[in-house]
mmCIF file of C-alpha atoms in Angstrom:
data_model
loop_
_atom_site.group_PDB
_atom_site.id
_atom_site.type_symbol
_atom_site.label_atom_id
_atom_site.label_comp_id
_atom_site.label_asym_id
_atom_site.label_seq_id
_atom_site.Cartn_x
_atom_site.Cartn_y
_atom_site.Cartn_z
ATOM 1 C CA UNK A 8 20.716 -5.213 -6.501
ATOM 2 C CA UNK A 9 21.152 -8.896 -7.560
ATOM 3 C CA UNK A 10 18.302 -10.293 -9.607
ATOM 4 C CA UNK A 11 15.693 -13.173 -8.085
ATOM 5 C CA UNK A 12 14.281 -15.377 -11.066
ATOM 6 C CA UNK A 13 11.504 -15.206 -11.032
ATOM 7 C CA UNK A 14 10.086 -12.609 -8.269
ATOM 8 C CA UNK A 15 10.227 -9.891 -9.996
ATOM 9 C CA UNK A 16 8.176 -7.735 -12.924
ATOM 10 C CA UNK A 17 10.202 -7.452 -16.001
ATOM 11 C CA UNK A 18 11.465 -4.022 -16.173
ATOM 12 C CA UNK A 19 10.300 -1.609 -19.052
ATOM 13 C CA UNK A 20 13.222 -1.166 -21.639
ATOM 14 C CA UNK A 21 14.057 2.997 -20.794
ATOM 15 C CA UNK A 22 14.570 5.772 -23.170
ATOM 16 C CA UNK A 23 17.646 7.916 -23.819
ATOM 17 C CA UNK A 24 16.142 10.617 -22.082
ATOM 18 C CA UNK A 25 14.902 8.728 -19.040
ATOM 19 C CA UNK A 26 18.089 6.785 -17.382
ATOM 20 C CA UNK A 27 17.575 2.880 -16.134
ATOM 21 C CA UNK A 28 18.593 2.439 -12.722
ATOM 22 C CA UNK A 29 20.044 -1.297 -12.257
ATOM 23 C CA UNK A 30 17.744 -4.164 -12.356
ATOM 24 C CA UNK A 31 15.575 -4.447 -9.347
ATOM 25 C CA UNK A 32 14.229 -7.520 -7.814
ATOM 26 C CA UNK A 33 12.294 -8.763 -4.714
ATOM 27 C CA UNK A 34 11.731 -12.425 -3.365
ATOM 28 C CA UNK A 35 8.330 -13.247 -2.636
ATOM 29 C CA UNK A 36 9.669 -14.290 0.791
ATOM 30 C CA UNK A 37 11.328 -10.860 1.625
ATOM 31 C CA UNK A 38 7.817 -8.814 -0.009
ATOM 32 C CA UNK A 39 6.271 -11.433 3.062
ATOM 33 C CA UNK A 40 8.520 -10.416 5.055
ATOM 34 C CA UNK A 41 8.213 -6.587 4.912
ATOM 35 C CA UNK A 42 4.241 -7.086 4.898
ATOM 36 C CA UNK A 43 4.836 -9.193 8.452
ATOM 37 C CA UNK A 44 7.231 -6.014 9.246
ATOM 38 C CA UNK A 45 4.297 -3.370 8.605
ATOM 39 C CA UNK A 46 1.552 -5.588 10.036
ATOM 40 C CA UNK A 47 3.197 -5.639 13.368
ATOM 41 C CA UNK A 48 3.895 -1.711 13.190
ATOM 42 C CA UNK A 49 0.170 -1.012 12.449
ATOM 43 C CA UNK A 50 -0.593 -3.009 15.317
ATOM 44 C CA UNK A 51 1.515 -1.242 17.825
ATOM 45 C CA UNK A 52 0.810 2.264 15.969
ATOM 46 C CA UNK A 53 -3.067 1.700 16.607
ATOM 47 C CA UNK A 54 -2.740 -0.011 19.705
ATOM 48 C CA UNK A 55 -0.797 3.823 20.750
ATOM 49 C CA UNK A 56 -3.485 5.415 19.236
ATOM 50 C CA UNK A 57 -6.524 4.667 20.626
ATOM 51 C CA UNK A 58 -5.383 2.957 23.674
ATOM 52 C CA UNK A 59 -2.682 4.739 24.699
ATOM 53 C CA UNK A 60 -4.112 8.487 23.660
ATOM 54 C CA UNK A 61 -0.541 8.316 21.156
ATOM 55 C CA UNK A 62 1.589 8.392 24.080
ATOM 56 C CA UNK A 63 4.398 6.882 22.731
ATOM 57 C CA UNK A 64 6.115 9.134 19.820
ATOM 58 C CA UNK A 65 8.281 6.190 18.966
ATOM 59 C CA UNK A 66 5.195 3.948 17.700
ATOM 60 C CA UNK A 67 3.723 6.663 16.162
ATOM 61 C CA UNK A 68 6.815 7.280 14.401
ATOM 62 C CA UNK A 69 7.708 3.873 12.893
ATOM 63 C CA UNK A 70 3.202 3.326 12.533
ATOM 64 C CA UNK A 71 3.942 5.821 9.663
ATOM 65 C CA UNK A 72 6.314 3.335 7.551
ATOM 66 C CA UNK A 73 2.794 1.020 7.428
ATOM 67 C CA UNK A 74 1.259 2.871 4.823
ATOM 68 C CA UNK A 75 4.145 2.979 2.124
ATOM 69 C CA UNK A 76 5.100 -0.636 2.460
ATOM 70 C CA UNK A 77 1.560 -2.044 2.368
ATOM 71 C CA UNK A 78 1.382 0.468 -0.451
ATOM 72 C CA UNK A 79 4.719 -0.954 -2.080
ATOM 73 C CA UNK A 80 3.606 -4.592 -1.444
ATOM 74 C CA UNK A 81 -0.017 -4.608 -3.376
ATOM 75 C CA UNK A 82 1.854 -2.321 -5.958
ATOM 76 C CA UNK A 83 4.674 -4.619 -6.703
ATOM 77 C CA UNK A 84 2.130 -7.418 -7.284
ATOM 78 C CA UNK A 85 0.047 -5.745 -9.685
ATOM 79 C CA UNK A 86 2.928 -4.821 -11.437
ATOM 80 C CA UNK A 87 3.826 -8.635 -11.974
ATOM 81 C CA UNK A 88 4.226 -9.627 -15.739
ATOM 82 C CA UNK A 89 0.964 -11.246 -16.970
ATOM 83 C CA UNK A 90 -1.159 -9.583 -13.633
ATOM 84 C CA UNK A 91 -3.327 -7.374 -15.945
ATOM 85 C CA UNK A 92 -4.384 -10.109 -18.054
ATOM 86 C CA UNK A 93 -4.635 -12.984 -15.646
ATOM 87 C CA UNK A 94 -7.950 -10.107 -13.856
ATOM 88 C CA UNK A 95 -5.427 -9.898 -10.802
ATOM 89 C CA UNK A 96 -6.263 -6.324 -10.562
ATOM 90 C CA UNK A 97 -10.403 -6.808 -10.106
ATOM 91 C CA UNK A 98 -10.236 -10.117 -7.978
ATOM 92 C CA UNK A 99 -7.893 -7.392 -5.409
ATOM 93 C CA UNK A 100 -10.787 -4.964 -5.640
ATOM 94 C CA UNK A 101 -13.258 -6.987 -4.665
ATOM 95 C CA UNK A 102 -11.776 -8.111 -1.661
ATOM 96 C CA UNK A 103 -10.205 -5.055 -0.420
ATOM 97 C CA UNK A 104 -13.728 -3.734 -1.106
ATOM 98 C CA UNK A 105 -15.411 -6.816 0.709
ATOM 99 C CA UNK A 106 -13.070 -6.351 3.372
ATOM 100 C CA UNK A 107 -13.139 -2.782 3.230
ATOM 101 C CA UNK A 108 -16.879 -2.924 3.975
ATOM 102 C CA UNK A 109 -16.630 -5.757 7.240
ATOM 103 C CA UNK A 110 -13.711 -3.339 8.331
ATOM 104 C CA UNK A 111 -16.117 -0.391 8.702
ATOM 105 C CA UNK A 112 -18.205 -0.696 11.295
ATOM 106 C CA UNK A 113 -15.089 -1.061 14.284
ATOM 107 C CA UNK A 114 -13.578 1.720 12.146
ATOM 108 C CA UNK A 115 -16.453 4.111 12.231
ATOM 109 C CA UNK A 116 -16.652 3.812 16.249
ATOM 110 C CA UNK A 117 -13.255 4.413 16.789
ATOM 111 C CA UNK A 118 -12.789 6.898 13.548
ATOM 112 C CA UNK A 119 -16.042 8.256 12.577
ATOM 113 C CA UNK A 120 -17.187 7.989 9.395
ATOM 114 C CA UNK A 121 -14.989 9.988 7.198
ATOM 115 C CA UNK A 122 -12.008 9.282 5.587
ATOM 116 C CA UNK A 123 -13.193 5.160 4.201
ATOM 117 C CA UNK A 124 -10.262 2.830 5.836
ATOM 118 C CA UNK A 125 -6.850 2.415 4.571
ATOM 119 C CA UNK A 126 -8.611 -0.285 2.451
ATOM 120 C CA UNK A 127 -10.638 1.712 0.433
ATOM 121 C CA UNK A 128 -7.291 3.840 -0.501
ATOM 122 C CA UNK A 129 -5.484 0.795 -1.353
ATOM 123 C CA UNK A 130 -8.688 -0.205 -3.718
ATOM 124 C CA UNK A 131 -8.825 3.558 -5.362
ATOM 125 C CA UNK A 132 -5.069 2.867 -5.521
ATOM 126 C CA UNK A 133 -5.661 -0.365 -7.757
ATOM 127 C CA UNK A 134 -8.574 0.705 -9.494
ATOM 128 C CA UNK A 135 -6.099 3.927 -10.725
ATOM 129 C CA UNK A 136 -3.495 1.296 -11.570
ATOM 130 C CA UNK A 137 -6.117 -0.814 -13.354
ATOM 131 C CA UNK A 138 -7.243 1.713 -15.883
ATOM 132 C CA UNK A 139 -3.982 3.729 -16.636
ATOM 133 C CA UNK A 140 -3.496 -0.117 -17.712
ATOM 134 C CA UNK A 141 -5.912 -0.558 -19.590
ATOM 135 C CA UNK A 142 -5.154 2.286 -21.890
ATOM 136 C CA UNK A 143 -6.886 5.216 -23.660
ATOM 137 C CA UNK A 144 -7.873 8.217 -23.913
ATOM 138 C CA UNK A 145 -11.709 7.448 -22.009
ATOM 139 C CA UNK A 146 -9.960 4.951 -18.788
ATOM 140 C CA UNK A 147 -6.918 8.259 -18.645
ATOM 141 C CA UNK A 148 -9.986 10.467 -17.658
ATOM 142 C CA UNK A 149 -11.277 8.002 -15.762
ATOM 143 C CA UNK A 150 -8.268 7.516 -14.083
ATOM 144 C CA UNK A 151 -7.490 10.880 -12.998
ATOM 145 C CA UNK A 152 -11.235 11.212 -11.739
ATOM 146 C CA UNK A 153 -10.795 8.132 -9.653
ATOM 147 C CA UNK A 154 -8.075 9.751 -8.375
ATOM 148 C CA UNK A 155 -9.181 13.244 -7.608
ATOM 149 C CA UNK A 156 -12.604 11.985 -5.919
ATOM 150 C CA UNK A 157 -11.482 8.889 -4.391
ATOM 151 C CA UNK A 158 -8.441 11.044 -2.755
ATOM 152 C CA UNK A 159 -11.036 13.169 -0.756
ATOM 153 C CA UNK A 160 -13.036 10.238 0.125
ATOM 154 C CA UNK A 161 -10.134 7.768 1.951
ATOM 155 C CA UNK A 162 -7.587 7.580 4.435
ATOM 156 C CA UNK A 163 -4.692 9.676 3.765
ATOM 157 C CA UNK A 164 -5.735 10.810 1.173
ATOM 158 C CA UNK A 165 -4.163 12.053 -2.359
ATOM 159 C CA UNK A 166 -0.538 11.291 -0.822
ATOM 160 C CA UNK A 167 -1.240 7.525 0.073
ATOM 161 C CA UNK A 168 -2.544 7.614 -3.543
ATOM 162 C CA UNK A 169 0.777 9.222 -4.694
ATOM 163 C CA UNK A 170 2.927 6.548 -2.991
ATOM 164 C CA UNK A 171 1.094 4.122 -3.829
ATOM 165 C CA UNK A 172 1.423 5.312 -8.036
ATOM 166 C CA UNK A 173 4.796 5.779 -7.510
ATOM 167 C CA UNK A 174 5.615 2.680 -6.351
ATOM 168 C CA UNK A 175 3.637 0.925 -9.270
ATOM 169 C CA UNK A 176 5.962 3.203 -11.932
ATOM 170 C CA UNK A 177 9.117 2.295 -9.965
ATOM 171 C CA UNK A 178 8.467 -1.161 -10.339
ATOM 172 C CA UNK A 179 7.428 -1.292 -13.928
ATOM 173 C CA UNK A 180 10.272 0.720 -14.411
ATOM 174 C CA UNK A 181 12.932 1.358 -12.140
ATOM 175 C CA UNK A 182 14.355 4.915 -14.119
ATOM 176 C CA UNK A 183 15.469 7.815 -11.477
ATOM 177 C CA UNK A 184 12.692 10.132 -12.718
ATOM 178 C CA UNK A 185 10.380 7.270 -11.660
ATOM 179 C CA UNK A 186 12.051 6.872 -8.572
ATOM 180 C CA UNK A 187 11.773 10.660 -7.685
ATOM 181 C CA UNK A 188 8.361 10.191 -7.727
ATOM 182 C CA UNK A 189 7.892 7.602 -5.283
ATOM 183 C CA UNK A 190 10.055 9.047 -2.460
ATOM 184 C CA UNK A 191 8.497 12.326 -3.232
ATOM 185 C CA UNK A 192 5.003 10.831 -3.272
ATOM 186 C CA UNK A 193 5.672 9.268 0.184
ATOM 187 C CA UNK A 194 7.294 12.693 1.477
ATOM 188 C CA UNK A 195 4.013 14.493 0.767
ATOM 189 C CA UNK A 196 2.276 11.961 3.806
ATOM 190 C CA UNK A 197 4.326 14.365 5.763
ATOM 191 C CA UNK A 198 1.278 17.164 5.132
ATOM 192 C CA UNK A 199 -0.840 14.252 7.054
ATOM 193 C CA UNK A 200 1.664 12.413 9.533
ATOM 194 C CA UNK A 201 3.666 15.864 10.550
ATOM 195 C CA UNK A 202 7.024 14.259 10.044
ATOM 196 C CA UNK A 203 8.855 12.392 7.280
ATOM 197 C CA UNK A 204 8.875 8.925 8.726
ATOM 198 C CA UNK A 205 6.984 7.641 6.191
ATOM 199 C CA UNK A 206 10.228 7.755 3.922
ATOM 200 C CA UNK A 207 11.899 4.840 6.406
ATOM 201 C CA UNK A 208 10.030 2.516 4.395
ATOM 202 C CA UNK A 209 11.989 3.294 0.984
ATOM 203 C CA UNK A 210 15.073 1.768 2.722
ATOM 204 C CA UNK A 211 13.363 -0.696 4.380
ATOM 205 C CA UNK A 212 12.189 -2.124 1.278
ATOM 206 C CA UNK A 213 15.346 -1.331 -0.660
ATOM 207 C CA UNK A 214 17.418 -3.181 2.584
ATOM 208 C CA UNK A 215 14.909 -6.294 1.675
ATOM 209 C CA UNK A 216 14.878 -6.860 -1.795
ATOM 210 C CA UNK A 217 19.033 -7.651 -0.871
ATOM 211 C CA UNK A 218 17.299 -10.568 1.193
ATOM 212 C CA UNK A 219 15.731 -13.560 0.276
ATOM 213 C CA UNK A 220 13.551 -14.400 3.601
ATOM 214 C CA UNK A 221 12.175 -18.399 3.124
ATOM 215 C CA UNK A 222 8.439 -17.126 4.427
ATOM 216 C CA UNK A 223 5.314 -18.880 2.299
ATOM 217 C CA UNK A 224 2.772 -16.102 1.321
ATOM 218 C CA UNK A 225 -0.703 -16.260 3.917
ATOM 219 C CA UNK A 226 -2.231 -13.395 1.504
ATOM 220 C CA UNK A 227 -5.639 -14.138 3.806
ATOM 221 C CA UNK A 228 -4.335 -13.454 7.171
ATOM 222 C CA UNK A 229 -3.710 -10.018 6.629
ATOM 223 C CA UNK A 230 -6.768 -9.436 5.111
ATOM 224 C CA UNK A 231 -8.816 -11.016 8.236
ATOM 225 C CA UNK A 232 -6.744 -9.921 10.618
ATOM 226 C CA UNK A 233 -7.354 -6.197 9.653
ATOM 227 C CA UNK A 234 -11.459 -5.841 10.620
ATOM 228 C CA UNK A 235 -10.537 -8.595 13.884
ATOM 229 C CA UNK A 236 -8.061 -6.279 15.442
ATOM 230 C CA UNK A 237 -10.309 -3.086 14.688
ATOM 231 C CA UNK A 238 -13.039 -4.675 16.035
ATOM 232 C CA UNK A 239 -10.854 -6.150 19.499
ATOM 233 C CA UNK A 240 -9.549 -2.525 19.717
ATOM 234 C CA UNK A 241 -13.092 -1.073 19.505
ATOM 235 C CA UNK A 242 -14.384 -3.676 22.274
ATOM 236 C CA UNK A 243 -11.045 -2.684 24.207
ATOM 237 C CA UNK A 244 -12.575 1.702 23.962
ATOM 238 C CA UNK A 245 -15.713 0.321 24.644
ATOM 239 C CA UNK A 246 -15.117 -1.607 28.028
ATOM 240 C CA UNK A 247 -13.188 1.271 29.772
#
């Protein structure tokens, strides 16, 4: 895959014993791109589901991709040279957790209260990423604590967490045994989803990074336009 100066986190020199895939790059306009891609899928995925009762097996097929490739995208930043130091990783947990929270209530009504919304997860996701890190023994633990209890507590539990990490390793360094670990993360959503759509993302995302779409990031749009369509879609239940 050709490189893109610049859009990319520098790859982690590999060992003998753990063999470097080529280098593997993504334009900020194609990562856009792909979060454009899921946003609409989400969209018509929970428009099917509590509109439409899930009627339509198609959107509920390609709905699953939404997960991995918002996963992917919030991975691949944090994984940007320079991220870790520059606090990237706390400013994205406080507003996935602020938006988390005004996400809740439209969630709750047409959800319930448990699993926490796919925000939460992506926010257990970076606060995983942010101590393993941060290093040592004491933030390892803490780590694989967040993890365990966080993964009972959010939606989709442990295997959005798994796709989630292994995107983040694949990215910091693309090796096969890293990449492994990412499609087999995102084929354990299959114990949730019943199928193995969720894996049409990998190519999705592997067909994009070939791509270099001229889209400008709007990082706040998808943020506020998560809790507004909730809350339409829980005024839509409500009026019938």
């Amino acid at each position: 895959m050709r490189m893109l100066h610049g859009s990319t986190p520098k790859p982690v020199p590999s060992s003998a014993h753990t063999p470097a895939l080529l280098p593997w790059a993504l334009a900020d306009g194609s990562l856009e791109a792909l979060k454009w891609v899921a946003l609409v899928l989400m969209a018509g995925d929970h428009v099917n589901k509590y509109l439409l009762d899930e009627s339509s097996a198609t959107l509920y097929a390609l709905g699953r991709m939404v997960m991995p490739v918002f996963g992917f995208a919030l991975m691949f930043n944090l994984a940007r040279p320079g991220a870790l130091a520059a606090g990237l990783h706390l400013r994205v947990m406080k507003r996935l957790a602020l938006v988390g929270a005004l996400s809740t209530p439209a969630f709750v009504y047409l959800v319930g209260w448990w699993p926490l919304n796919i925000l939460f997860t992506l926010l257990v996701a970076t606060l995983v990423v942010y101590l393993l890190e941060r290093g040592g023994r004491l933030r390892r633990l803490l780590a694989a604590l967040a993890f365990i209890v966080g993964g009972a507590l959010v939606e989709f539990w442990w295997p959005a967490l798994l796709t989630c990490l292994g995107a983040w390793a694949f990215v910091r360094k693309p090796t096969a045994g890293r990449l492994a670990f990412w499609v087999l993360g995102t084929a354990s959503l299959a114990i949730i989803n019943g199928n193995f759509a969720a894996l049409a993302a990998l190519p999705l995302i592997g067909g994009a990074s070939k791509v270099d779409f001229p889209l400008r990031r709007n990082r706040w749009f998808f943020y506020a336009f998560y809790p507004a369509h909730l809350t339409l879609l829980a005024l839509c239940l409500a009026a019938r």
